[in-house]
């Protein structure tokens, strides 16, 4: 691997290839990592594969246009992305504190990209080059394509296509769109006439040439009325299907944002082709002296096996970005990538992951989904598995078996998310048993997120009973195979619908199972999710019913603290939460108490009370035992 194996990042690199001018320049907020887990790598290699000359400008200085100009004026256009994450998520924690590290930057250094990077980079390009086609894409652009709630400014913002002044927005996974856009531009079609491509958005002055479209409430309407915001989101949500989705129109002042229907997901053959492109599977060598790029660590020896997710959790944006239809790579393609990984000088014999958004989804939810699209008003797994759901782990199991048999591979782990309700719904336990035997690294991370059924309902997650069935089965299987392995649950505080009462319920559950989480995720209202719509509007857009939303800083802190009630630093918050929730019975010395009293007088009083309670319980127990005898 040499610098020449990467795409050009400088004029010197262009000269080595005898290139006078580039066709496209990709501007990204991430460091340049040529690995298929990074959108910049996939899009640039896709264009290179069909004959275009592509260069990369990574993390340009946004204070002037010098860096934007360093590769010259491209022949056909600029492609702009904030990177693998929304730049605001990349910069700020849920409490809106600035992060001190950036895993997508050299040496993990923070501050190498601006807030709202897509908008800033587009403005720089407009300053440097007049009348230059600009196409935006990636997660930031995709999830902000409509008027959207912006948590960091606590207001509704216009479509990012308006604010960036870009010409086209590519949403979702963009290989098909970018190939067609590039071909159209190369054939001489001007950017303002490229309005026919699925999976893209554009701005227009009028609707004369549009047919069979659906109008959603305008920016002005959603900005001024939260019910309109919820209604607009509901329509967006219903039309995100490549088979049945309609053109959507949202007015912004005197302009119209137009979203063409989603593009069809790539076929198996097309997906295999994308992952066979000549990625160097590492960060650019110029970053070596800066400490490399930390984000490569987790993915370097991991394999993406599929795209899409029909799980459709409310707080997840996947349905809005990758869609609900699963598309998987062939076994041959995945095995070929595994062989490449074994040749890496840093490989120690362990494949870290084989999966995707949900590792154990390898095929479409049902036959109908491929022919007639996803159901608009029904979920595949929630509130219980659909009768038409194709529940089968055989293909995934066979794939994992083949990977285990490859030379130089000691272990194949699965660390992507697993839908435990899908596993429990599978009557054939062969996969679960073999998974526990070969593919768990001692701890299995799963995401019940909560245990309150009301909160889980709003999350679109299965009920507590399903999770407990999964846990019981996991430990039963591990006992039978002679392994000591453990479940590590991911939990979320302050999701819409979560009250202090439900937070206490979750704390009691943690007490009962003897688990103390080191990390807890407070709900983060990011663009493009149903949960964020609930957070902003305090309505469930599915049924327009009111939803309780914990927004107060103190209440959010209390809910989070309850999940880590053992920590001394959380004592005051936990005590206050228990008092406000009317659960002072959990302050004391009894086995069910979460914390002990702080005040000495109260402490003695509570101790006497708890002692009497314990004695009473003992007498009742003895009485019952006597009756049994």
Coordinates of C-alpha atoms in Angstrom, one line a residue:
X1 CA 0.0 0.0 0.0
X2 CA 1.5 3.3 -1.1
X3 CA 0.2 6.9 -1.4
X4 CA -0.3 6.2 -5.2
X5 CA -2.8 3.5 -4.4
X6 CA -5.1 6.2 -2.8
X7 CA -7.1 8.7 -4.8
X8 CA -5.4 12.1 -5.2
X9 CA -5.4 14.5 -2.3
X10 CA -2.9 17.0 -3.9
X11 CA -1.7 18.4 -7.2
X12 CA 1.4 16.3 -6.8
X13 CA -0.7 13.1 -6.6
X14 CA -2.6 14.2 -9.8
X15 CA 0.7 14.7 -11.6
X16 CA 1.9 11.2 -10.7
X17 CA -1.2 10.0 -12.5
X18 CA -0.7 12.4 -15.4
X19 CA -4.0 14.1 -14.6
X20 CA -4.3 17.7 -15.6
X21 CA -7.9 18.1 -14.2
X22 CA -10.3 16.1 -12.1
X23 CA -13.8 15.3 -13.1
X24 CA -15.2 15.4 -9.5
X25 CA -13.8 16.5 -6.1
X26 CA -15.2 15.0 -3.0
X27 CA -15.1 17.4 0.0
X28 CA -15.5 15.6 3.3
X29 CA -15.6 16.5 7.0
X30 CA -13.8 13.3 7.9
X31 CA -10.2 12.3 7.4
X32 CA -9.6 10.4 4.2
X33 CA -10.1 6.7 5.0
X34 CA -10.2 4.3 2.0
X35 CA -12.4 1.7 3.5
X36 CA -16.0 0.6 2.6
X37 CA -17.3 1.6 6.0
X38 CA -16.7 5.2 4.9
X39 CA -19.2 6.9 2.5
X40 CA -16.5 9.0 0.9
X41 CA -14.5 5.9 -0.1
X42 CA -17.5 4.1 -1.5
X43 CA -18.7 7.1 -3.6
X44 CA -15.3 8.0 -4.9
X45 CA -14.4 4.4 -5.8
X46 CA -17.8 4.0 -7.5
X47 CA -17.1 6.9 -9.7
X48 CA -13.5 5.8 -10.4
X49 CA -14.8 2.4 -11.4
X50 CA -16.9 3.9 -14.3
X51 CA -14.0 6.0 -15.6
X52 CA -14.1 9.3 -13.8
X53 CA -11.1 11.1 -12.3
X54 CA -11.8 11.8 -8.6
X55 CA -9.9 13.7 -5.9
X56 CA -10.4 14.1 -2.2
X57 CA -10.3 17.3 -0.1
X58 CA -10.5 16.2 3.5
X59 CA -11.3 18.5 6.3
X60 CA -10.5 21.8 4.5
X61 CA -9.8 25.0 6.5
X62 CA -13.2 26.8 6.4
X63 CA -11.8 30.2 7.2
X64 CA -10.7 30.9 3.6
X65 CA -11.0 29.2 0.2
X66 CA -7.3 28.1 -0.1
X67 CA -7.9 24.5 0.7
X68 CA -11.0 24.3 -1.5
X69 CA -8.9 25.5 -4.4
X70 CA -6.0 23.2 -3.9
X71 CA -7.0 20.6 -6.5
X72 CA -8.2 23.1 -9.0
X73 CA -11.6 23.5 -10.6
X74 CA -13.2 20.1 -11.4
X75 CA -14.6 19.5 -14.8
X76 CA -18.1 18.3 -13.7
X77 CA -18.7 19.2 -10.0
X78 CA -18.1 19.0 -6.3
X79 CA -19.6 16.3 -4.1
X80 CA -19.9 17.4 -0.5
X81 CA -20.5 15.4 2.7
X82 CA -20.1 16.2 6.4
X83 CA -18.7 12.7 6.9
X84 CA -19.9 9.5 8.4
X85 CA -21.8 11.4 11.2
X86 CA -23.9 14.6 11.3
X87 CA -21.3 17.3 12.2
X88 CA -23.4 18.4 15.2
X89 CA -23.5 14.9 16.6
X90 CA -19.8 14.6 16.0
X91 CA -19.1 17.9 17.9
X92 CA -21.5 17.8 20.8
X93 CA -22.8 15.4 23.5
X94 CA -26.5 15.1 24.3
X95 CA -25.9 17.7 27.0
X96 CA -24.6 20.0 24.3
X97 CA -21.1 20.0 25.7
X98 CA -18.3 20.1 23.1
X99 CA -16.6 16.7 22.6
X100 CA -12.9 16.6 23.3
X101 CA -12.1 13.9 20.7
X102 CA -13.1 13.2 17.1
X103 CA -12.6 9.5 16.1
X104 CA -12.9 10.5 12.4
X105 CA -10.0 13.0 12.5
X106 CA -6.2 12.4 12.6
X107 CA -5.0 11.5 16.0
X108 CA -8.6 11.8 17.3
X109 CA -8.2 15.6 17.3
X110 CA -11.4 17.6 17.7
X111 CA -12.2 20.9 15.9
X112 CA -11.0 20.0 12.4
X113 CA -14.4 20.5 10.8
X114 CA -17.0 23.3 11.3
X115 CA -20.5 23.0 12.8
X116 CA -23.0 22.3 10.0
X117 CA -20.1 21.2 7.8
X118 CA -22.2 20.6 4.7
X119 CA -23.5 24.2 4.6
X120 CA -20.1 25.7 5.4
X121 CA -18.3 23.7 2.7
X122 CA -20.9 24.5 0.0
X123 CA -20.6 28.2 0.8
X124 CA -16.8 28.0 0.5
X125 CA -17.2 26.4 -2.9
X126 CA -19.6 29.1 -4.0
X127 CA -17.1 31.7 -3.0
X128 CA -14.3 30.0 -4.9
X129 CA -16.1 28.9 -8.1
X130 CA -19.1 30.5 -9.6
X131 CA -21.7 28.3 -11.4
X132 CA -20.1 25.1 -10.2
X133 CA -22.5 22.1 -9.8
X134 CA -22.6 21.0 -6.1
X135 CA -24.2 17.7 -5.0
X136 CA -24.6 17.0 -1.3
X137 CA -25.0 13.7 0.4
X138 CA -24.1 11.6 3.4
X139 CA -26.0 11.2 6.7
X140 CA -26.1 15.0 7.5
X141 CA -27.7 15.9 4.1
X142 CA -29.9 12.8 3.9
X143 CA -31.6 13.3 7.3
X144 CA -31.9 17.0 7.0
X145 CA -33.5 17.0 3.5
X146 CA -36.9 18.3 4.7
X147 CA -37.6 21.1 7.2
X148 CA -36.4 19.5 10.4
X149 CA -36.1 20.0 14.1
X150 CA -32.6 21.0 15.1
X151 CA -31.9 20.0 18.8
X152 CA -28.7 22.1 19.1
X153 CA -30.5 25.4 18.2
X154 CA -33.9 24.2 19.5
X155 CA -35.7 25.3 16.5
X156 CA -37.0 24.1 13.1
X157 CA -34.5 24.7 10.3
X158 CA -35.1 24.8 6.6
X159 CA -34.1 21.9 4.3
X160 CA -30.3 21.7 4.2
X161 CA -30.6 22.0 0.4
X162 CA -32.0 25.5 0.8
X163 CA -29.4 26.6 3.4
X164 CA -26.4 25.1 1.5
X165 CA -27.4 26.5 -1.9
X166 CA -26.4 23.1 -3.4
X167 CA -27.9 22.0 -6.7
X168 CA -28.9 18.4 -5.8
X169 CA -29.2 16.3 -2.6
X170 CA -28.6 12.6 -2.7
X171 CA -30.3 10.8 0.1
X172 CA -29.9 7.2 1.3
X173 CA -27.2 5.0 0.0
X174 CA -26.0 6.9 -3.0
X175 CA -24.2 4.6 -5.5
X176 CA -27.0 4.4 -8.0
X177 CA -27.8 8.1 -7.8
X178 CA -24.2 9.3 -8.2
X179 CA -23.5 7.1 -11.2
X180 CA -26.6 8.5 -12.9
X181 CA -25.8 12.1 -12.0
X182 CA -22.2 11.8 -13.1
X183 CA -23.2 10.2 -16.4
X184 CA -25.8 12.9 -17.1
X185 CA -23.3 15.7 -16.4
X186 CA -20.7 14.0 -18.6
X187 CA -23.2 13.7 -21.4
X188 CA -23.7 17.5 -21.3
X189 CA -26.9 17.8 -19.3
X190 CA -26.8 20.8 -17.1
X191 CA -27.4 20.3 -13.4
X192 CA -30.6 22.3 -13.3
X193 CA -32.2 19.8 -15.6
X194 CA -31.2 16.7 -13.6
X195 CA -34.5 16.3 -11.8
X196 CA -35.6 12.8 -12.7
X197 CA -33.4 10.6 -10.5
X198 CA -34.8 8.5 -7.7
X199 CA -33.2 9.1 -4.3
X200 CA -32.5 12.8 -4.9
X201 CA -34.0 16.1 -3.9
X202 CA -34.0 19.5 -5.8
X203 CA -35.4 23.0 -5.5
X204 CA -37.8 24.5 -8.0
X205 CA -39.7 27.7 -8.5
X206 CA -42.9 26.0 -9.6
X207 CA -44.6 22.6 -9.9
X208 CA -45.5 22.7 -13.6
X209 CA -43.6 19.6 -14.6
X210 CA -44.5 17.4 -11.6
X211 CA -47.0 14.6 -11.6
X212 CA -48.6 12.4 -8.9
X213 CA -47.0 14.2 -6.0
X214 CA -48.0 14.7 -2.4
X215 CA -47.7 18.1 -0.7
X216 CA -46.7 18.2 3.0
X217 CA -47.0 21.2 5.3
X218 CA -44.6 24.0 4.3
X219 CA -41.6 25.1 6.3
X220 CA -43.6 28.1 7.6
X221 CA -46.4 25.8 8.7
X222 CA -44.2 23.3 10.5
X223 CA -42.1 26.0 12.0
X224 CA -45.2 27.7 13.6
X225 CA -47.4 24.7 14.4
X226 CA -46.2 21.5 16.0
X227 CA -49.2 19.5 14.9
X228 CA -48.3 20.5 11.3
X229 CA -44.7 19.3 12.0
X230 CA -46.0 15.9 13.2
X231 CA -48.3 15.6 10.2
X232 CA -45.5 16.4 7.8
X233 CA -43.2 13.8 9.4
X234 CA -46.0 11.2 9.2
X235 CA -46.3 11.7 5.4
X236 CA -42.5 11.6 5.0
X237 CA -42.5 8.4 7.0
X238 CA -45.2 6.8 4.9
X239 CA -43.6 7.6 1.6
X240 CA -40.0 6.3 2.2
X241 CA -40.5 3.2 0.2
X242 CA -38.9 2.6 -3.3
X243 CA -41.9 0.6 -4.5
X244 CA -44.9 2.7 -3.3
X245 CA -43.3 6.0 -2.4
X246 CA -44.6 9.2 -4.1
X247 CA -42.9 12.4 -5.0
X248 CA -43.0 14.8 -2.0
X249 CA -43.2 18.5 -2.1
X250 CA -42.6 21.0 0.7
X251 CA -42.8 24.7 0.1
X252 CA -40.1 27.0 1.6
X253 CA -41.2 30.6 1.1
X254 CA -41.4 31.1 -2.6
X255 CA -39.5 27.9 -3.5
X256 CA -40.4 24.2 -3.5
X257 CA -38.3 21.4 -2.1
X258 CA -39.0 18.3 -4.2
X259 CA -38.1 14.8 -3.0
X260 CA -38.1 12.1 -5.7
X261 CA -39.1 8.6 -4.5
X262 CA -36.4 6.5 -2.9
X263 CA -34.1 4.6 -5.2
X264 CA -34.4 0.8 -5.2
X265 CA -31.7 -0.8 -3.0
X266 CA -28.8 -2.4 -4.8
X267 CA -29.1 -6.0 -6.0
X268 CA -26.8 -8.7 -4.5
X269 CA -24.7 -8.5 -7.6
X270 CA -24.4 -4.7 -7.4
X271 CA -23.7 -4.8 -3.7
X272 CA -20.9 -7.3 -4.3
X273 CA -19.4 -5.1 -6.9
X274 CA -19.4 -2.1 -4.5
X275 CA -17.5 -4.1 -1.9
X276 CA -15.0 -5.5 -4.4
X277 CA -13.6 -2.1 -5.5
X278 CA -9.9 -1.5 -4.8
X279 CA -10.1 0.0 -1.3
X280 CA -6.9 0.3 0.6
X281 CA -8.8 -0.6 3.8
X282 CA -6.9 2.0 5.8
X283 CA -6.4 5.7 6.4
X284 CA -4.2 7.8 4.1
X285 CA -0.5 7.4 4.9
X286 CA -0.1 11.1 5.4
X287 CA -2.0 10.7 8.8
X288 CA 0.6 8.2 10.1
X289 CA 2.7 10.8 11.8
X290 CA -0.4 12.3 13.3
X291 CA -1.4 9.1 15.1
X292 CA -3.7 7.6 12.4
X293 CA -7.5 7.8 12.4
X294 CA -9.1 6.1 15.4
X295 CA -12.3 5.3 13.6
X296 CA -10.6 2.6 11.5
X297 CA -9.9 0.4 14.6
X298 CA -13.3 -1.1 15.0
X299 CA -14.0 -1.6 11.3
X300 CA -10.7 -2.6 9.8
X301 CA -11.2 -6.3 10.6
X302 CA -15.0 -6.2 10.3
X303 CA -17.3 -7.1 7.4
X304 CA -20.5 -5.4 6.4
X305 CA -22.8 -8.2 5.2
X306 CA -26.0 -6.3 4.5
X307 CA -27.9 -3.0 4.4
X308 CA -31.3 -1.9 5.5
X309 CA -33.4 -2.8 8.6
X310 CA -37.0 -3.7 9.0
X311 CA -36.7 -3.4 12.8
X312 CA -37.7 0.3 12.6
X313 CA -37.0 1.5 16.1
X314 CA -38.5 4.9 16.7
X315 CA -35.1 6.5 17.7
X316 CA -33.2 5.1 14.8
X317 CA -32.9 6.9 11.4
X318 CA -32.1 3.8 9.4
X319 CA -35.6 3.6 7.9
X320 CA -35.2 7.2 6.7
X321 CA -31.7 6.6 5.3
X322 CA -31.1 3.0 4.2
X323 CA -34.7 1.9 4.2
X324 CA -36.6 -1.1 5.5
X325 CA -35.8 -3.5 2.7
X326 CA -32.8 -5.8 3.4
X327 CA -30.2 -6.3 0.7
X328 CA -27.3 -8.8 1.4
X329 CA -24.0 -9.5 -0.1
X330 CA -23.3 -13.0 -1.4
X331 CA -21.4 -15.5 0.7
X332 CA -18.6 -15.5 -2.0
X333 CA -18.2 -11.7 -1.8
X334 CA -18.0 -11.8 2.0
X335 CA -15.6 -14.7 2.1
X336 CA -13.4 -12.9 -0.4
X337 CA -13.2 -9.8 1.8
X338 CA -12.4 -12.1 4.8
X339 CA -9.5 -13.5 2.9
X340 CA -8.2 -9.9 2.3
X341 CA -8.5 -9.2 6.0
X342 CA -6.4 -12.2 6.9
X343 CA -3.6 -10.8 4.7
X344 CA -3.5 -7.5 6.7
X345 CA -0.2 -7.2 8.7
X346 CA -2.1 -6.3 11.9
X347 CA -4.6 -9.2 11.7
X348 CA -4.4 -11.5 14.7
X349 CA -6.9 -14.1 13.7
X350 CA -10.1 -12.4 14.9
X351 CA -12.9 -11.1 12.6
X352 CA -14.4 -8.4 14.9
X353 CA -17.9 -8.4 13.3
X354 CA -20.0 -9.7 10.4
X355 CA -23.2 -7.8 10.2
X356 CA -24.8 -4.4 9.4
X357 CA -27.6 -2.3 10.9
X358 CA -29.0 -5.6 12.3
X359 CA -26.7 -8.6 12.1
X360 CA -29.3 -11.3 12.0
X361 CA -31.4 -9.8 9.2
X362 CA -30.1 -11.3 5.9
X363 CA -33.2 -11.3 3.7
X364 CA -36.3 -9.3 3.1
X365 CA -39.0 -9.3 5.8
X366 CA -41.5 -11.0 3.5
X367 CA -42.1 -11.8 -0.2
X368 CA -44.7 -9.0 -0.4
X369 CA -42.1 -6.4 0.6
X370 CA -40.1 -6.9 -2.6
X371 CA -43.2 -6.8 -4.9
X372 CA -45.5 -4.3 -3.2
X373 CA -43.3 -2.4 -0.8
X374 CA -43.2 -2.2 2.9
X375 CA -46.5 -1.8 4.8
X376 CA -47.3 1.9 5.5
X377 CA -49.1 1.4 8.7
X378 CA -47.7 -1.8 10.0
X379 CA -44.4 -2.9 11.5
X380 CA -42.7 -6.2 10.8
X381 CA -41.8 -6.9 14.4
X382 CA -43.8 -4.5 16.5
X383 CA -45.9 -4.9 18.6
X384 CA -45.3 -8.6 17.7
X385 CA -43.9 -10.4 14.7
X386 CA -46.1 -10.1 11.6
X387 CA -47.7 -13.4 10.5
X388 CA -46.1 -12.9 7.1
X389 CA -42.6 -12.3 8.5
X390 CA -40.0 -14.7 7.1
X391 CA -38.2 -15.8 10.3
X392 CA -35.1 -17.8 9.3
X393 CA -31.4 -17.7 10.4
X394 CA -30.2 -20.5 8.2
X395 CA -28.4 -18.3 5.6
X396 CA -26.6 -16.3 8.3
X397 CA -25.6 -19.4 10.1
X398 CA -24.2 -21.0 7.0
X399 CA -22.2 -17.8 6.3
X400 CA -20.7 -17.8 9.8
X401 CA -19.8 -21.5 9.4
X402 CA -18.0 -20.8 6.2
X403 CA -16.0 -17.9 7.7
X404 CA -15.0 -20.0 10.7
X405 CA -13.5 -22.6 8.4
X406 CA -11.1 -20.2 6.6
X407 CA -7.4 -20.5 7.1
X408 CA -5.8 -18.1 9.7
X409 CA -9.1 -17.2 11.3
X410 CA -9.3 -18.1 15.0
X411 CA -12.6 -16.6 15.8
X412 CA -15.5 -14.8 14.1
X413 CA -17.4 -12.4 16.4
X414 CA -20.7 -10.7 15.9
X415 CA -20.8 -7.3 17.5
X416 CA -23.5 -5.6 15.3
X417 CA -26.9 -5.2 16.8
X418 CA -29.0 -8.3 17.1
X419 CA -32.8 -8.3 17.2
X420 CA -33.4 -10.6 20.1
X421 CA -37.2 -10.7 19.4
X422 CA -36.4 -12.1 16.0
X423 CA -34.2 -14.7 17.6
X424 CA -36.9 -15.7 20.1
X425 CA -39.5 -15.8 17.3
X426 CA -37.4 -18.4 15.5
X427 CA -38.6 -21.9 16.5
X428 CA -35.4 -23.4 15.4
X429 CA -32.8 -22.9 18.1
X430 CA -29.9 -24.1 16.1
X431 CA -28.7 -20.6 15.3
X432 CA -28.9 -19.3 18.9
X433 CA -27.1 -22.3 20.2
X434 CA -24.3 -22.1 17.6
X435 CA -24.1 -18.3 18.0
X436 CA -23.5 -18.7 21.8
X437 CA -20.9 -21.5 21.1
X438 CA -18.8 -19.7 18.6
X439 CA -19.6 -16.0 18.1
X440 CA -19.8 -14.3 21.5
X441 CA -16.7 -12.8 23.0
X442 CA -17.7 -13.4 26.6
X443 CA -20.1 -10.6 26.7
X444 CA -23.1 -10.2 24.4
X445 CA -24.3 -6.6 24.0
X446 CA -28.0 -6.3 23.3
X447 CA -30.3 -3.3 23.3
X448 CA -33.5 -3.7 25.3
X449 CA -33.2 0.1 25.9
X450 CA -35.8 0.1 28.6
X451 CA -38.2 -2.2 30.5
X452 CA -41.3 0.0 30.9
X453 CA -43.8 -1.3 28.4
X454 CA -45.2 2.2 27.8
X455 CA -41.7 3.5 27.0
X456 CA -41.0 0.5 24.9
X457 CA -44.2 1.0 22.9
X458 CA -43.1 4.5 22.0
X459 CA -39.7 3.2 21.1
X460 CA -41.1 0.6 18.8
X461 CA -39.4 -2.1 20.8
X462 CA -40.7 -5.5 22.1
X463 CA -42.1 -5.8 25.6
X464 CA -40.1 -6.6 28.7
X465 CA -41.4 -10.2 28.6
X466 CA -39.7 -10.8 25.3
X467 CA -36.3 -9.5 26.5
X468 CA -36.6 -11.7 29.6
X469 CA -37.3 -14.7 27.5
X470 CA -34.2 -14.0 25.5
X471 CA -32.1 -13.6 28.6
X472 CA -33.3 -16.8 30.2
X473 CA -32.7 -18.7 26.9
X474 CA -29.2 -17.2 26.6
X475 CA -28.1 -18.3 30.1
X476 CA -29.8 -21.7 29.7
X477 CA -27.9 -22.4 26.4
X478 CA -24.6 -21.2 27.9
X479 CA -25.0 -23.5 30.9
X480 CA -25.7 -26.4 28.6
X481 CA -22.6 -25.7 26.5
X482 CA -20.5 -25.1 29.5
X483 CA -19.7 -21.4 28.9
X484 CA -19.8 -18.5 31.3
X485 CA -20.9 -15.6 29.1
X486 CA -22.9 -12.6 30.0
X487 CA -25.4 -10.1 28.6
X488 CA -24.6 -6.4 28.6
X489 CA -27.8 -4.5 28.1
X490 CA -27.8 -1.1 26.4
X491 CA -30.2 1.3 28.2
X492 CA -31.6 4.7 27.3
X493 CA -32.9 7.4 29.7
X494 CA -35.3 10.3 29.0
X495 CA -36.8 8.9 25.8
X496 CA -40.2 10.4 25.0
X497 CA -42.8 8.7 27.3
X498 CA -40.3 8.1 30.0
X499 CA -41.4 9.5 33.4
X500 CA -39.7 9.5 36.7
X501 CA -41.9 6.5 37.6
X502 CA -40.7 4.5 34.6
X503 CA -37.1 5.5 35.3
X504 CA -37.5 4.2 38.9
X505 CA -39.0 1.0 37.4
X506 CA -35.8 0.6 35.3
X507 CA -33.6 1.3 38.3
X508 CA -35.4 -1.4 40.3
X509 CA -35.0 -3.9 37.4
X510 CA -31.2 -3.2 37.4
X511 CA -31.2 -3.7 41.2
X512 CA -33.0 -7.1 40.8
X513 CA -30.7 -8.5 38.2
X514 CA -27.6 -7.1 40.0
X515 CA -26.3 -5.1 37.0
X516 CA -24.7 -1.7 37.3
X517 CA -24.2 -0.1 33.9
X518 CA -21.0 1.8 33.4
X519 CA -22.5 3.8 30.6
X520 CA -26.0 5.0 30.0
X521 CA -27.2 6.8 26.8
X522 CA -29.5 9.7 27.4
X523 CA -31.9 10.1 24.4
X524 CA -30.3 12.2 21.7
X525 CA -32.9 14.0 19.4
X526 CA -31.1 13.7 16.1
X527 CA -32.7 14.7 12.8
X528 CA -34.9 12.2 10.8
X529 CA -36.2 10.0 13.6
X530 CA -39.8 9.4 14.8
X531 CA -38.6 9.9 18.4
X532 CA -37.1 13.3 17.6
X533 CA -40.5 14.3 16.2
X534 CA -42.1 13.2 19.4
X535 CA -39.5 15.1 21.4
X536 CA -40.1 18.4 19.5
X537 CA -43.9 18.2 19.1
X538 CA -44.9 16.2 22.3
X539 CA -47.1 14.2 19.9
X540 CA -46.8 10.7 18.5
X541 CA -47.0 11.4 14.7
X542 CA -48.4 7.8 14.2
X543 CA -51.6 8.5 16.1
X544 CA -51.3 12.2 17.0
X545 CA -51.8 11.4 20.7
X546 CA -49.9 13.5 23.3
X547 CA -46.6 12.1 24.6
X548 CA -44.9 13.1 27.9
X549 CA -41.4 14.3 27.1
X550 CA -38.8 14.9 29.7
X551 CA -37.0 18.1 28.6
X552 CA -36.2 19.8 31.9
X553 CA -32.4 19.6 32.5
X554 CA -32.9 18.5 36.1
X555 CA -35.4 15.7 35.3
X556 CA -33.2 14.4 32.5
X557 CA -30.2 14.3 35.0
X558 CA -32.4 12.5 37.6
X559 CA -33.5 9.9 35.1
X560 CA -30.0 9.2 34.0
X561 CA -28.7 9.1 37.6
X562 CA -31.3 6.5 38.6
X563 CA -29.7 4.0 36.2
X564 CA -26.4 4.5 38.0
X565 CA -27.9 4.9 41.5
X566 CA -24.9 3.3 43.2
X567 CA -22.5 6.0 42.2
X568 CA -21.9 8.4 45.2
X569 CA -21.9 11.4 42.8
X570 CA -25.5 10.6 41.8
X571 CA -26.8 10.4 45.4
X572 CA -28.5 13.8 45.6
X573 CA -30.1 13.4 42.2
X574 CA -31.4 9.9 43.0
X575 CA -32.7 11.0 46.4
X576 CA -34.6 13.9 44.8
X577 CA -36.0 11.7 42.0
X578 CA -37.3 9.1 44.5
X579 CA -38.9 11.7 46.6
X580 CA -40.6 13.4 43.6
X581 CA -41.7 10.0 42.3
X582 CA -43.3 9.2 45.7
X583 CA -40.9 6.3 46.2
X584 CA -39.3 7.1 49.5
X585 CA -39.7 3.4 50.3
X586 CA -36.6 2.9 48.2
X587 CA -34.5 5.1 50.6
X588 CA -33.4 3.0 53.5
X589 CA -31.5 -0.2 54.6
X590 CA -33.8 -2.9 53.3
X591 CA -32.7 -5.3 50.5
X592 CA -34.9 -3.5 48.0
X593 CA -33.7 0.0 48.8
X594 CA -31.7 1.9 46.1
X595 CA -29.9 4.3 48.5
X596 CA -29.4 4.8 52.2
X597 CA -30.6 7.8 54.1
X598 CA -28.2 10.7 54.3
X599 CA -29.6 12.4 57.5
X600 CA -28.6 10.6 60.7
X601 CA -32.0 11.1 62.5
X602 CA -33.8 10.0 59.4
X603 CA -31.3 7.2 59.1
X604 CA -32.1 5.8 62.5
X605 CA -35.9 6.2 62.0
X606 CA -35.7 4.5 58.6
X607 CA -33.5 1.8 60.0
X608 CA -36.0 1.0 62.8
X609 CA -38.8 0.9 60.2
X610 CA -36.8 -1.3 57.9
X611 CA -36.0 -3.6 60.8
X612 CA -39.6 -3.9 61.7
X613 CA -40.5 -4.6 58.1
X614 CA -37.8 -7.3 57.8
X615 CA -39.0 -9.0 61.1
X616 CA -42.5 -8.9 59.8
X617 CA -41.4 -10.5 56.5
X618 CA -39.5 -13.2 58.4
X619 CA -42.6 -14.0 60.6
X620 CA -44.8 -14.3 57.5
X621 CA -42.2 -16.6 55.8
X622 CA -42.0 -18.9 58.9
X623 CA -45.8 -18.9 59.0
X624 CA -46.0 -20.0 55.4
X625 CA -43.4 -22.7 55.9
X626 CA -45.3 -24.0 59.0
X627 CA -48.5 -24.3 56.9
X628 CA -46.6 -26.2 54.2
X629 CA -45.3 -28.7 56.8

